[in-house]
PDB file of C-alpha atoms in Angstrom:
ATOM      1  CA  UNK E   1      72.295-146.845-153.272  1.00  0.00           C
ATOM      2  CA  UNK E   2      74.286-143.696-152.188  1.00  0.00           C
ATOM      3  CA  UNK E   3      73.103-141.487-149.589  1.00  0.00           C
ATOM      4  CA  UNK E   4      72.372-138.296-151.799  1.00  0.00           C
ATOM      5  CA  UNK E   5      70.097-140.221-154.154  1.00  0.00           C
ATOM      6  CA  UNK E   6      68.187-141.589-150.950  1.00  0.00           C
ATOM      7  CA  UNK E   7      67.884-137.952-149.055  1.00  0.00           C
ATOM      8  CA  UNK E   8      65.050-136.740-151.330  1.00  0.00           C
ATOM      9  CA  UNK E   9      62.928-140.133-151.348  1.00  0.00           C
ATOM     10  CA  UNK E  10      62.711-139.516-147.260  1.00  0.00           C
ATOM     11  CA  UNK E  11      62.008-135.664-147.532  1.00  0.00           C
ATOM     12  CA  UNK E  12      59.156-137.386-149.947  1.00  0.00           C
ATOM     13  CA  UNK E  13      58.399-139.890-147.575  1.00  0.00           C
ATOM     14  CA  UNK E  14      58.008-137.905-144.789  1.00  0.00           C
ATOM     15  CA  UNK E  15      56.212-135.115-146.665  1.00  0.00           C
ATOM     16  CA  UNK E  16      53.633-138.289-147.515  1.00  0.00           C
ATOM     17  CA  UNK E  17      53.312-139.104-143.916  1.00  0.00           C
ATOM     18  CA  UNK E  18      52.775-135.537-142.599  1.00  0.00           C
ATOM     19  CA  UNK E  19      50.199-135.308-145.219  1.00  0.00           C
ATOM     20  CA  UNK E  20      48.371-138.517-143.975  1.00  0.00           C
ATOM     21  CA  UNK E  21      48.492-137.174-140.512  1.00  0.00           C
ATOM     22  CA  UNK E  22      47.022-133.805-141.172  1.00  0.00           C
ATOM     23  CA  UNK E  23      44.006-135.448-143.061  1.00  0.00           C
ATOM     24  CA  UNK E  24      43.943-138.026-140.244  1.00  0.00           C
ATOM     25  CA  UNK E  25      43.722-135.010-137.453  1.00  0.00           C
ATOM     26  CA  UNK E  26      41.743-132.587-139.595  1.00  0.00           C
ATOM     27  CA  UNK E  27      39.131-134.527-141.141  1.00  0.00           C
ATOM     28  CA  UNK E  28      35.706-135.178-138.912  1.00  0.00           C
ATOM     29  CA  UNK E  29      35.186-138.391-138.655  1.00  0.00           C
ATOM     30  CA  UNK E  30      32.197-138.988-139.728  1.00  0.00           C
ATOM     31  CA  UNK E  31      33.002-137.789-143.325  1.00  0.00           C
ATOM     32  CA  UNK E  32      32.877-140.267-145.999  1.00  0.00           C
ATOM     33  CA  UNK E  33      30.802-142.133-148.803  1.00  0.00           C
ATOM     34  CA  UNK E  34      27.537-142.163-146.308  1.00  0.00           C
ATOM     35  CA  UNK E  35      25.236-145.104-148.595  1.00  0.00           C
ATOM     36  CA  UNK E  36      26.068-146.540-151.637  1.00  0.00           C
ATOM     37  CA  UNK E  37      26.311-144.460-154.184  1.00  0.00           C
ATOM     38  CA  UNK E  38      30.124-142.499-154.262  1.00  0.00           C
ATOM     39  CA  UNK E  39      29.043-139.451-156.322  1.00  0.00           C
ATOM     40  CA  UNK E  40      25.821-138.232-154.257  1.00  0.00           C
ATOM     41  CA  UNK E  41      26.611-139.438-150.888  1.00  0.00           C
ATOM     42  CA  UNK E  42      30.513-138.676-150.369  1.00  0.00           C
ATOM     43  CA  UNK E  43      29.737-135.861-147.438  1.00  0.00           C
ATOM     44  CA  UNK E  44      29.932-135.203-143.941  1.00  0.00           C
ATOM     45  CA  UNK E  45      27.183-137.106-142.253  1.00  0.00           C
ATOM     46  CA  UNK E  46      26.690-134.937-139.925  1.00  0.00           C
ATOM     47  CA  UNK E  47      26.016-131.709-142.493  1.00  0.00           C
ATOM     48  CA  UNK E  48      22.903-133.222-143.283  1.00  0.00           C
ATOM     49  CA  UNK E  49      20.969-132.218-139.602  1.00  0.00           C
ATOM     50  CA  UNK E  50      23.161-128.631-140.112  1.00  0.00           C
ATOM     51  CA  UNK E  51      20.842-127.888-143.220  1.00  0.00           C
ATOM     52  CA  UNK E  52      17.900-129.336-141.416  1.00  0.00           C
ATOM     53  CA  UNK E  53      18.195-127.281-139.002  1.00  0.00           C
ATOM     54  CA  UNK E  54      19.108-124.075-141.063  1.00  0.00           C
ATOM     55  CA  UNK E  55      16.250-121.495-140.990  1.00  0.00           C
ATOM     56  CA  UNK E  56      13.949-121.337-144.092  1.00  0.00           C
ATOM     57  CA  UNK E  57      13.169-117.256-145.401  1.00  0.00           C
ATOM     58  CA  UNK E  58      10.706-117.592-147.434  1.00  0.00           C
ATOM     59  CA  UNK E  59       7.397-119.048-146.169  1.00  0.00           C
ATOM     60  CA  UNK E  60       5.017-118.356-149.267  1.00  0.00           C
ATOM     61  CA  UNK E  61       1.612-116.633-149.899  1.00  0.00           C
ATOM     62  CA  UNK E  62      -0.193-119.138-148.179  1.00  0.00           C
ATOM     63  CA  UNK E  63       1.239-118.372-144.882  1.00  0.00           C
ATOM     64  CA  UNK E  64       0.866-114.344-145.907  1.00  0.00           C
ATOM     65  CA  UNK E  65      -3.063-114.768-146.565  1.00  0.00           C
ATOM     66  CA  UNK E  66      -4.103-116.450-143.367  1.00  0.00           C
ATOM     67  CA  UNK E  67      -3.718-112.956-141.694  1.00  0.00           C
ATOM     68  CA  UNK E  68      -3.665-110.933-144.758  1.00  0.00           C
ATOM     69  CA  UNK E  69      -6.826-112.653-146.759  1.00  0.00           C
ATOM     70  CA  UNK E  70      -7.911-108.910-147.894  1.00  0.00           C
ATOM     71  CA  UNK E  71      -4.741-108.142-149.352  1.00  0.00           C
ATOM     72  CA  UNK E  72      -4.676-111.616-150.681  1.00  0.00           C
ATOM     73  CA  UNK E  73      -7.537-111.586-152.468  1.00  0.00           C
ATOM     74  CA  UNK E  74      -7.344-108.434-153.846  1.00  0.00           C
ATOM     75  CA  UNK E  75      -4.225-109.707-155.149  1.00  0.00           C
ATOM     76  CA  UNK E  76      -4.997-113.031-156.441  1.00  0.00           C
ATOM     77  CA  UNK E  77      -7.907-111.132-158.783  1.00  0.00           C
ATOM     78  CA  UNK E  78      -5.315-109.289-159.960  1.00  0.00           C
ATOM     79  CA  UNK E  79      -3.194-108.826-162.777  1.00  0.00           C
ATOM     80  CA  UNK E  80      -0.198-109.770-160.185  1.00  0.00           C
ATOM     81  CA  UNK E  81      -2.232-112.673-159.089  1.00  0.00           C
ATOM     82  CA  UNK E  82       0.996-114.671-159.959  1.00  0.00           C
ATOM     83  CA  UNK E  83       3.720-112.656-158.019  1.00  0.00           C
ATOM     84  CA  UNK E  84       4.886-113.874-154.637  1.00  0.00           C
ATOM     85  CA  UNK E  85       4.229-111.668-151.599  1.00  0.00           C
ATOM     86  CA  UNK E  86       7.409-111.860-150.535  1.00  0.00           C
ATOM     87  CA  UNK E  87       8.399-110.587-153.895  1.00  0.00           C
ATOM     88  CA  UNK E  88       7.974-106.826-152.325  1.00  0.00           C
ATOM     89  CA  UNK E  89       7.618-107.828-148.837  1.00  0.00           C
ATOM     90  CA  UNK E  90      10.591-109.325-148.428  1.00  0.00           C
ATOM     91  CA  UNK E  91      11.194-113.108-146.422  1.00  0.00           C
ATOM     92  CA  UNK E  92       8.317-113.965-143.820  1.00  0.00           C
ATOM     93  CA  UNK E  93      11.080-115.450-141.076  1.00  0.00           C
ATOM     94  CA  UNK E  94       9.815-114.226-137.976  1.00  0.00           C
ATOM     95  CA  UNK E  95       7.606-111.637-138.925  1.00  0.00           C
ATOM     96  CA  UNK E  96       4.578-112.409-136.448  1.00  0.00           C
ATOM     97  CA  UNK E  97       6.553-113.765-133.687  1.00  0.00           C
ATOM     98  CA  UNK E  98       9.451-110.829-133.706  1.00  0.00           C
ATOM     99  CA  UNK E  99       8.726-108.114-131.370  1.00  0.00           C
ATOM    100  CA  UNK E 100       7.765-105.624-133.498  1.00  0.00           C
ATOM    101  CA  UNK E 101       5.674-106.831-136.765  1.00  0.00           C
ATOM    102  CA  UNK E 102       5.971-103.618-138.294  1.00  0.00           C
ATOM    103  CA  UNK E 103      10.052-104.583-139.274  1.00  0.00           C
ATOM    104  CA  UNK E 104       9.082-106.109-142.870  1.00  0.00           C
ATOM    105  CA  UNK E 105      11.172-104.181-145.139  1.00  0.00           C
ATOM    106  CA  UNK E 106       9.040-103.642-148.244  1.00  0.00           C
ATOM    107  CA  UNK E 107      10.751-102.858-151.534  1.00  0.00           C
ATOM    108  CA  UNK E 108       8.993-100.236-153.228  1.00  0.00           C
ATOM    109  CA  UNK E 109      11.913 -99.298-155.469  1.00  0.00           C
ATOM    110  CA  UNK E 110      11.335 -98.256-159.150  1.00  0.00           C
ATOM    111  CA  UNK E 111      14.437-100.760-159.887  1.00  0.00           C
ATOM    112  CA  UNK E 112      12.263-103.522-158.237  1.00  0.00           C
ATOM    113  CA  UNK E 113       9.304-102.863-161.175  1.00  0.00           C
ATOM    114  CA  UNK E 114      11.738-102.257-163.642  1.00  0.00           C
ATOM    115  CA  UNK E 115      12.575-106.507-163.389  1.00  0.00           C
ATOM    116  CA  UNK E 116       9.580-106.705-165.269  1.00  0.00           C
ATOM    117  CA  UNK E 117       8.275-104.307-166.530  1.00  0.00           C
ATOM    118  CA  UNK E 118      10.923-102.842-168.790  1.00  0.00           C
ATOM    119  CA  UNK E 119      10.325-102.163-172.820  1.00  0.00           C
ATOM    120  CA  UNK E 120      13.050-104.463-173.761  1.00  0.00           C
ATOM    121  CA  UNK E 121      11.757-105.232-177.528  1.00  0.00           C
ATOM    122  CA  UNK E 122      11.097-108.926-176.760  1.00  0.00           C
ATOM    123  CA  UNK E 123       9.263-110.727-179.668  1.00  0.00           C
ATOM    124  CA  UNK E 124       5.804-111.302-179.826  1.00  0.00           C
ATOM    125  CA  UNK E 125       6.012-115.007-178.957  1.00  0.00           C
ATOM    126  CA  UNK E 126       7.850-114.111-175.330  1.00  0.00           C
ATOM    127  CA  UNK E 127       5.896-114.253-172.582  1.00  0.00           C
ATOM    128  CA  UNK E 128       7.626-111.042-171.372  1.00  0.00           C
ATOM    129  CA  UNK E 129       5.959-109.040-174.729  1.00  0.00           C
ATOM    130  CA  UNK E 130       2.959-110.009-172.816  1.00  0.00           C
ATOM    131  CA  UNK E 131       4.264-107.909-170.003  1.00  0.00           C
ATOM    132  CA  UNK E 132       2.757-104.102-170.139  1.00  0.00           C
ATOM    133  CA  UNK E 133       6.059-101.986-170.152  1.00  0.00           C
ATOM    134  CA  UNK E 134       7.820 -98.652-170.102  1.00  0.00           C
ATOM    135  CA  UNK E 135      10.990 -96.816-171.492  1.00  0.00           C
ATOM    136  CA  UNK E 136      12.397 -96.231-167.764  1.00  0.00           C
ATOM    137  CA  UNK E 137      14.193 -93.323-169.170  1.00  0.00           C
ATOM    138  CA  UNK E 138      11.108 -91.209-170.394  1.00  0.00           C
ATOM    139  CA  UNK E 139       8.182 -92.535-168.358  1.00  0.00           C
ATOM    140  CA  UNK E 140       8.202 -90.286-165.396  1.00  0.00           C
ATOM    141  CA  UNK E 141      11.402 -91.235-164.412  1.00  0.00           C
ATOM    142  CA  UNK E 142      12.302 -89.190-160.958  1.00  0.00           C
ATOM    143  CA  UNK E 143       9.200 -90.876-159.516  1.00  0.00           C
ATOM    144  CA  UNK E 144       8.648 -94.430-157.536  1.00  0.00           C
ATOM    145  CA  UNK E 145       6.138 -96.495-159.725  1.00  0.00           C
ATOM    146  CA  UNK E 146       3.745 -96.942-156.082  1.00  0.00           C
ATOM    147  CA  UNK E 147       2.785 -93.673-156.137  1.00  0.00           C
ATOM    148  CA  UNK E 148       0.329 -93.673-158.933  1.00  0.00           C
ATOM    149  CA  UNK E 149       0.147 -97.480-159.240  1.00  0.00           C
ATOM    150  CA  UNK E 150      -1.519 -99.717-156.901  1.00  0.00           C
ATOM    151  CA  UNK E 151       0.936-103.203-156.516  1.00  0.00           C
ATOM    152  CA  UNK E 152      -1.642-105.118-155.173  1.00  0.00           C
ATOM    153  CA  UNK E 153      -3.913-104.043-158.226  1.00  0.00           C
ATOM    154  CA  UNK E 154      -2.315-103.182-161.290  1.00  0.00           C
ATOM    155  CA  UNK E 155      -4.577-103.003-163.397  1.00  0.00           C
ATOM    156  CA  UNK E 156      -4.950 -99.680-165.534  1.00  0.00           C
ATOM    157  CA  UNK E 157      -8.137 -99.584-166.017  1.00  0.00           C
ATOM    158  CA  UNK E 158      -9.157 -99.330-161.835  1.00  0.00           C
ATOM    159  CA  UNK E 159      -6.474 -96.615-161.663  1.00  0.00           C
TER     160      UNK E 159
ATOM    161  CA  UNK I   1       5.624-152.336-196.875  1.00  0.00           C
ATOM    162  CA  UNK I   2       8.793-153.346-195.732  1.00  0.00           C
ATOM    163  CA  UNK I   3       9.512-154.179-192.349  1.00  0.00           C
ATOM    164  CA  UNK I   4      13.535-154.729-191.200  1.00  0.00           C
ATOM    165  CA  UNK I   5      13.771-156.815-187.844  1.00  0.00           C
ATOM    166  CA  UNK I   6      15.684-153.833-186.451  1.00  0.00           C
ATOM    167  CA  UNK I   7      12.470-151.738-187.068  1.00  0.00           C
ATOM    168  CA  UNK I   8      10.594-154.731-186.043  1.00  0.00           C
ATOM    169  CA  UNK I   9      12.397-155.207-182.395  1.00  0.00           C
ATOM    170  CA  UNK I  10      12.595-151.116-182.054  1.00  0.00           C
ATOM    171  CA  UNK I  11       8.630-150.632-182.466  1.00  0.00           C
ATOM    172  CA  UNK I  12       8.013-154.015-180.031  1.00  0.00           C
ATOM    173  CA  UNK I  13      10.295-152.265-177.515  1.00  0.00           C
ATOM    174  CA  UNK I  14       8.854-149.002-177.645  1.00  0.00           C
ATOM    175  CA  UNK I  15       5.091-150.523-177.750  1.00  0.00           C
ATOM    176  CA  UNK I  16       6.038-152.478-174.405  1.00  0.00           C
ATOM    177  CA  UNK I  17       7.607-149.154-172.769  1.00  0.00           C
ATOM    178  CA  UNK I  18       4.606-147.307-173.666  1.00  0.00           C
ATOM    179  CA  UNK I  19       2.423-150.440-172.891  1.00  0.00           C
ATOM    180  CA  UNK I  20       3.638-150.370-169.107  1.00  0.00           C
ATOM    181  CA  UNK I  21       3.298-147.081-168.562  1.00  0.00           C
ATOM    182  CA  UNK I  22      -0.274-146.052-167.261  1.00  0.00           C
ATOM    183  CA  UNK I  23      -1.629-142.997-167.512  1.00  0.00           C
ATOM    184  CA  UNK I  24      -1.587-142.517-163.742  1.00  0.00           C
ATOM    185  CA  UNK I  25       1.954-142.535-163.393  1.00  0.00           C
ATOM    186  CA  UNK I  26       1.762-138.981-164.736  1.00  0.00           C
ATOM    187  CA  UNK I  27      -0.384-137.790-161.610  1.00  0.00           C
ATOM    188  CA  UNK I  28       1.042-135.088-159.649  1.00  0.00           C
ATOM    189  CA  UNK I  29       1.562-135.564-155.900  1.00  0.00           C
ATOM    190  CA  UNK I  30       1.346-132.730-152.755  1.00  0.00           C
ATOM    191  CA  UNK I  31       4.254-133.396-150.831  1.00  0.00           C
ATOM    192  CA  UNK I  32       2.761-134.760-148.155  1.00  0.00           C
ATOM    193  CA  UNK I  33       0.828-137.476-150.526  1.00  0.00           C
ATOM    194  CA  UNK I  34       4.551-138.489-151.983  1.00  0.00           C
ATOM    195  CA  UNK I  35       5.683-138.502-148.055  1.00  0.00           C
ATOM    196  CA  UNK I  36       3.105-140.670-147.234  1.00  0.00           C
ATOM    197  CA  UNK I  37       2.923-142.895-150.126  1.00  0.00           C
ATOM    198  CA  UNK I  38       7.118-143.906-149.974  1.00  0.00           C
ATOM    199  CA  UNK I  39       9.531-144.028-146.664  1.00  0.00           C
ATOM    200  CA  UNK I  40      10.607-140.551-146.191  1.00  0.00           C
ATOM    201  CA  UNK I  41      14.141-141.484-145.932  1.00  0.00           C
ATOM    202  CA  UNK I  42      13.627-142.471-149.288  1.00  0.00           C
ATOM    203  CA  UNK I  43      12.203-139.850-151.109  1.00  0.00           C
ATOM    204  CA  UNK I  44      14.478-138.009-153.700  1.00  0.00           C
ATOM    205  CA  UNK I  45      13.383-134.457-154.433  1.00  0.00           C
ATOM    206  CA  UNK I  46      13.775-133.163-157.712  1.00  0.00           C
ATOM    207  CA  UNK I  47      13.262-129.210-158.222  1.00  0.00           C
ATOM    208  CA  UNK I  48      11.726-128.322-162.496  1.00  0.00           C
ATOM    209  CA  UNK I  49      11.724-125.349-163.559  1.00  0.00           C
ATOM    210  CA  UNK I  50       9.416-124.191-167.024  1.00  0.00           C
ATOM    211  CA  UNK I  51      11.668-122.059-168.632  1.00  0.00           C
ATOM    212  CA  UNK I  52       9.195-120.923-170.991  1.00  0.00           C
ATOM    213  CA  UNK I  53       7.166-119.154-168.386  1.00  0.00           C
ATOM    214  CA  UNK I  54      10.376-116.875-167.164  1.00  0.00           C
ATOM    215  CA  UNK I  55      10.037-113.339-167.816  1.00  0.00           C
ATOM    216  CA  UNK I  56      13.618-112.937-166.486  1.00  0.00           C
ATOM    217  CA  UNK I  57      12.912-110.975-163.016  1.00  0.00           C
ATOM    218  CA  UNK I  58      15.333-112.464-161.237  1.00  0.00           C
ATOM    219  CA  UNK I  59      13.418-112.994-158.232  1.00  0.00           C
ATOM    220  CA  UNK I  60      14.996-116.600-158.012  1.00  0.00           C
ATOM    221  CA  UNK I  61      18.246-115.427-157.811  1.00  0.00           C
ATOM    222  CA  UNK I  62      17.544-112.720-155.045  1.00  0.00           C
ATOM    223  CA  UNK I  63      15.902-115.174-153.349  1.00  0.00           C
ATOM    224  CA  UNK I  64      18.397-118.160-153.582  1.00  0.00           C
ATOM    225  CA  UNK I  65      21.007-115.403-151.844  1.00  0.00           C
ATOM    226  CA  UNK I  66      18.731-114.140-148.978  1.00  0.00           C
ATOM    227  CA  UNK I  67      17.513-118.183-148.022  1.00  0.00           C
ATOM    228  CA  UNK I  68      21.437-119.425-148.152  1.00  0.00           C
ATOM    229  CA  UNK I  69      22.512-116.481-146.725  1.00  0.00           C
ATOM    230  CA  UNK I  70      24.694-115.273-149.898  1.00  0.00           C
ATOM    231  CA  UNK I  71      26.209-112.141-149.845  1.00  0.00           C
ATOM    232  CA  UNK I  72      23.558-109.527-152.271  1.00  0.00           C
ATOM    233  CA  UNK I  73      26.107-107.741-154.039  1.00  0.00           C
ATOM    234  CA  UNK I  74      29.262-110.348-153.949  1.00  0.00           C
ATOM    235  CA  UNK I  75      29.896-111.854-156.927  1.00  0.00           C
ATOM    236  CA  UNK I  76      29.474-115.703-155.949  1.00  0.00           C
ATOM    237  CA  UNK I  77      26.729-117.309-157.446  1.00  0.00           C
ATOM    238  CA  UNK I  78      24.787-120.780-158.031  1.00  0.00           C
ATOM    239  CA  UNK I  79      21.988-119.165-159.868  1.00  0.00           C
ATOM    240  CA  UNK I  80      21.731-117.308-163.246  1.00  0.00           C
ATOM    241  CA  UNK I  81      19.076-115.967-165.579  1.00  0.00           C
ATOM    242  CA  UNK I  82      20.416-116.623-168.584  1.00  0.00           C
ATOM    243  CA  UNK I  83      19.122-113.427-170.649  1.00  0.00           C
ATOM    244  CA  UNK I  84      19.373-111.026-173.576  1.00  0.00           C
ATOM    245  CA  UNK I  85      20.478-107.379-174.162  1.00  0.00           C
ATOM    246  CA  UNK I  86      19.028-104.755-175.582  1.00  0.00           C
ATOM    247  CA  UNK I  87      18.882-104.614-179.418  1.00  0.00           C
ATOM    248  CA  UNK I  88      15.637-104.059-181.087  1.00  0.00           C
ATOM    249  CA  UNK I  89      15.380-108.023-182.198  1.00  0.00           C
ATOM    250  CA  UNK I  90      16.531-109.255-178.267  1.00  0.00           C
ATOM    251  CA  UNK I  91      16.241-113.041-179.316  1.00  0.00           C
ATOM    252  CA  UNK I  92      18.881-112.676-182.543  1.00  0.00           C
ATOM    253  CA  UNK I  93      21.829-110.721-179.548  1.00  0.00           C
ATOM    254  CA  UNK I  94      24.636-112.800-178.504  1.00  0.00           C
ATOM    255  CA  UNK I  95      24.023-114.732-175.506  1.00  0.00           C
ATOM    256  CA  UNK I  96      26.339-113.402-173.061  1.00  0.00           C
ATOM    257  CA  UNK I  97      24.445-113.253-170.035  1.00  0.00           C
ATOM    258  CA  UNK I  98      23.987-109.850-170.134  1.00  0.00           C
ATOM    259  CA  UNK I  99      21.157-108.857-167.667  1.00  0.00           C
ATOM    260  CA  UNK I 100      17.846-106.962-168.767  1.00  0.00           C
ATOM    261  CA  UNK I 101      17.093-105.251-165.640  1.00  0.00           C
ATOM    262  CA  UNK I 102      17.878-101.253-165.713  1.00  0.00           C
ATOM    263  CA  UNK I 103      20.062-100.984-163.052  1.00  0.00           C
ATOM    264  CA  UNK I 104      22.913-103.636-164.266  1.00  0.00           C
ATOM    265  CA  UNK I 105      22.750-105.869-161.923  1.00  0.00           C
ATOM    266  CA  UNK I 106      23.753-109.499-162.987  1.00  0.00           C
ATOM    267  CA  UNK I 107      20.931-111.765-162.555  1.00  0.00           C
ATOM    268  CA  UNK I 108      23.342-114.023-160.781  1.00  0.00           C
ATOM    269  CA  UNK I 109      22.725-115.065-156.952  1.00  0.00           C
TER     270      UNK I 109
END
């Protein structure tokens, strides 16, 4: 075969072989079909003690109400019995340990309310109709909801 | 009554599926029980979701960005509240995604 049809098959070739190369230098070893199964277990083995040891946020109420039982039962009679502390609170990582426990950033935002509690015309058969809500735009809109309503207690009627 | 023996084989199949199944098979385990009861290296976690309780908050997704360390307000997501907009009748509005909370926000994170 003449010389000018061969030229491009060895550009190809050794386009091929850098490619095998890189993949050979850049890939960790240890990545690869880890088990049996090809489509669940194709990762890099050692990812898996990464996310082990990746720090969880969130700890959940329980953790909140061995410290904070008052607020904790005053919430869990409530109408908000069902909403996360964290919700407001913000993530629990650290917060007795750090230096200063006082650093929670609580959300008090109207916009943080407003997730729920908008009038958004939902049917009678949503569970959000079941939701008391406002018009944000007309109910007394240049205030935060937390300064006439309790979060912990909700309820109208104790207001 | 007439029974075919494709009805006939369907119903003994079914009866046996049902047969096998006890009602304890249903019970729900604490973590720790399921743990305890299988090899943890075995254990495959599953994560359910009732869709009919969501109220569309969007906690979820807030929350899936802040424990993987997402960027808030970048637009990369895993997790969506699929939701309705505003139109007297929500339920009958296309289903774009568009997001019921006030300030705009998608309920992506």
């Amino acid at each position: 075969m003449k010389n000018h049809v061969l030229r491009p098959l060895w550009v190809a070739i050794a386009f091929i072989a850098l490619a095998v190369l890189a993949r050979y230098i850049l890939v960790p070893k240890d990545f690869g079909v880890q088990g049996e199964s090809f489509t669940y277990n194709f990762h890099r083995a050692s990812n898996v003690q990464e996310w082990k040891d990746f720090p969880v946020k969130y700890l959940g109420k329980e953790v909140c109400v061995e410290c904070h039982d008052e607020n904790g039962e005053k919430l869990a009679s409530s109408p908000h019995a069902v909403i996360q502390c964290e919700n407001c609170h913000g993530p629990g990582l650290d917060h007795p340990e750090t230096e200063n426990p006082e650093t929670m950033t609580i959300d008090r935002s109207r916009s943080l309310c407003m997730r729920c509690h908008t009038d958004l015309g939902y049917p009678p058969d949503s569970n959000r109709a079941s939701i008391p809500a406002i018009a944000p735009n007309e109910h007394n809109v240049d205030s935060e909801c937390v300064e006439c309503h309790d979060s912990h207690n909700p309820d109208l009627e104790d207001m | 009554m007439t029974c075919s023996r494709r009805t006939l084989l369907k119903n003994a199949v079914k009866g046996a599926v049902a047969a096998a199944l006890p009602v304890s098979a249903f019970k729900l385990l604490s973590p720790a029980q399921a743990r305890a009861a299988v090899k943890e290296s075995t254990v495959r976690w599953g994560f359910l979701v009732d869709t009919t309780k969501c109220v569309g908050c969007g906690m979820c997704v807030k929350a899936c960005k802040i424990e993987n360390e997402v960027p808030y307000d970048a637009p990369v997501t895993r997790t969506w509240v699929e939701s309705h907009v505003e139109c007297g009748r929500a339920r009958s509005c296309s289903p774009a995604g568009v997001n019921p909370v006030p300030e705009g926000r998608p309920t992506t994170g």
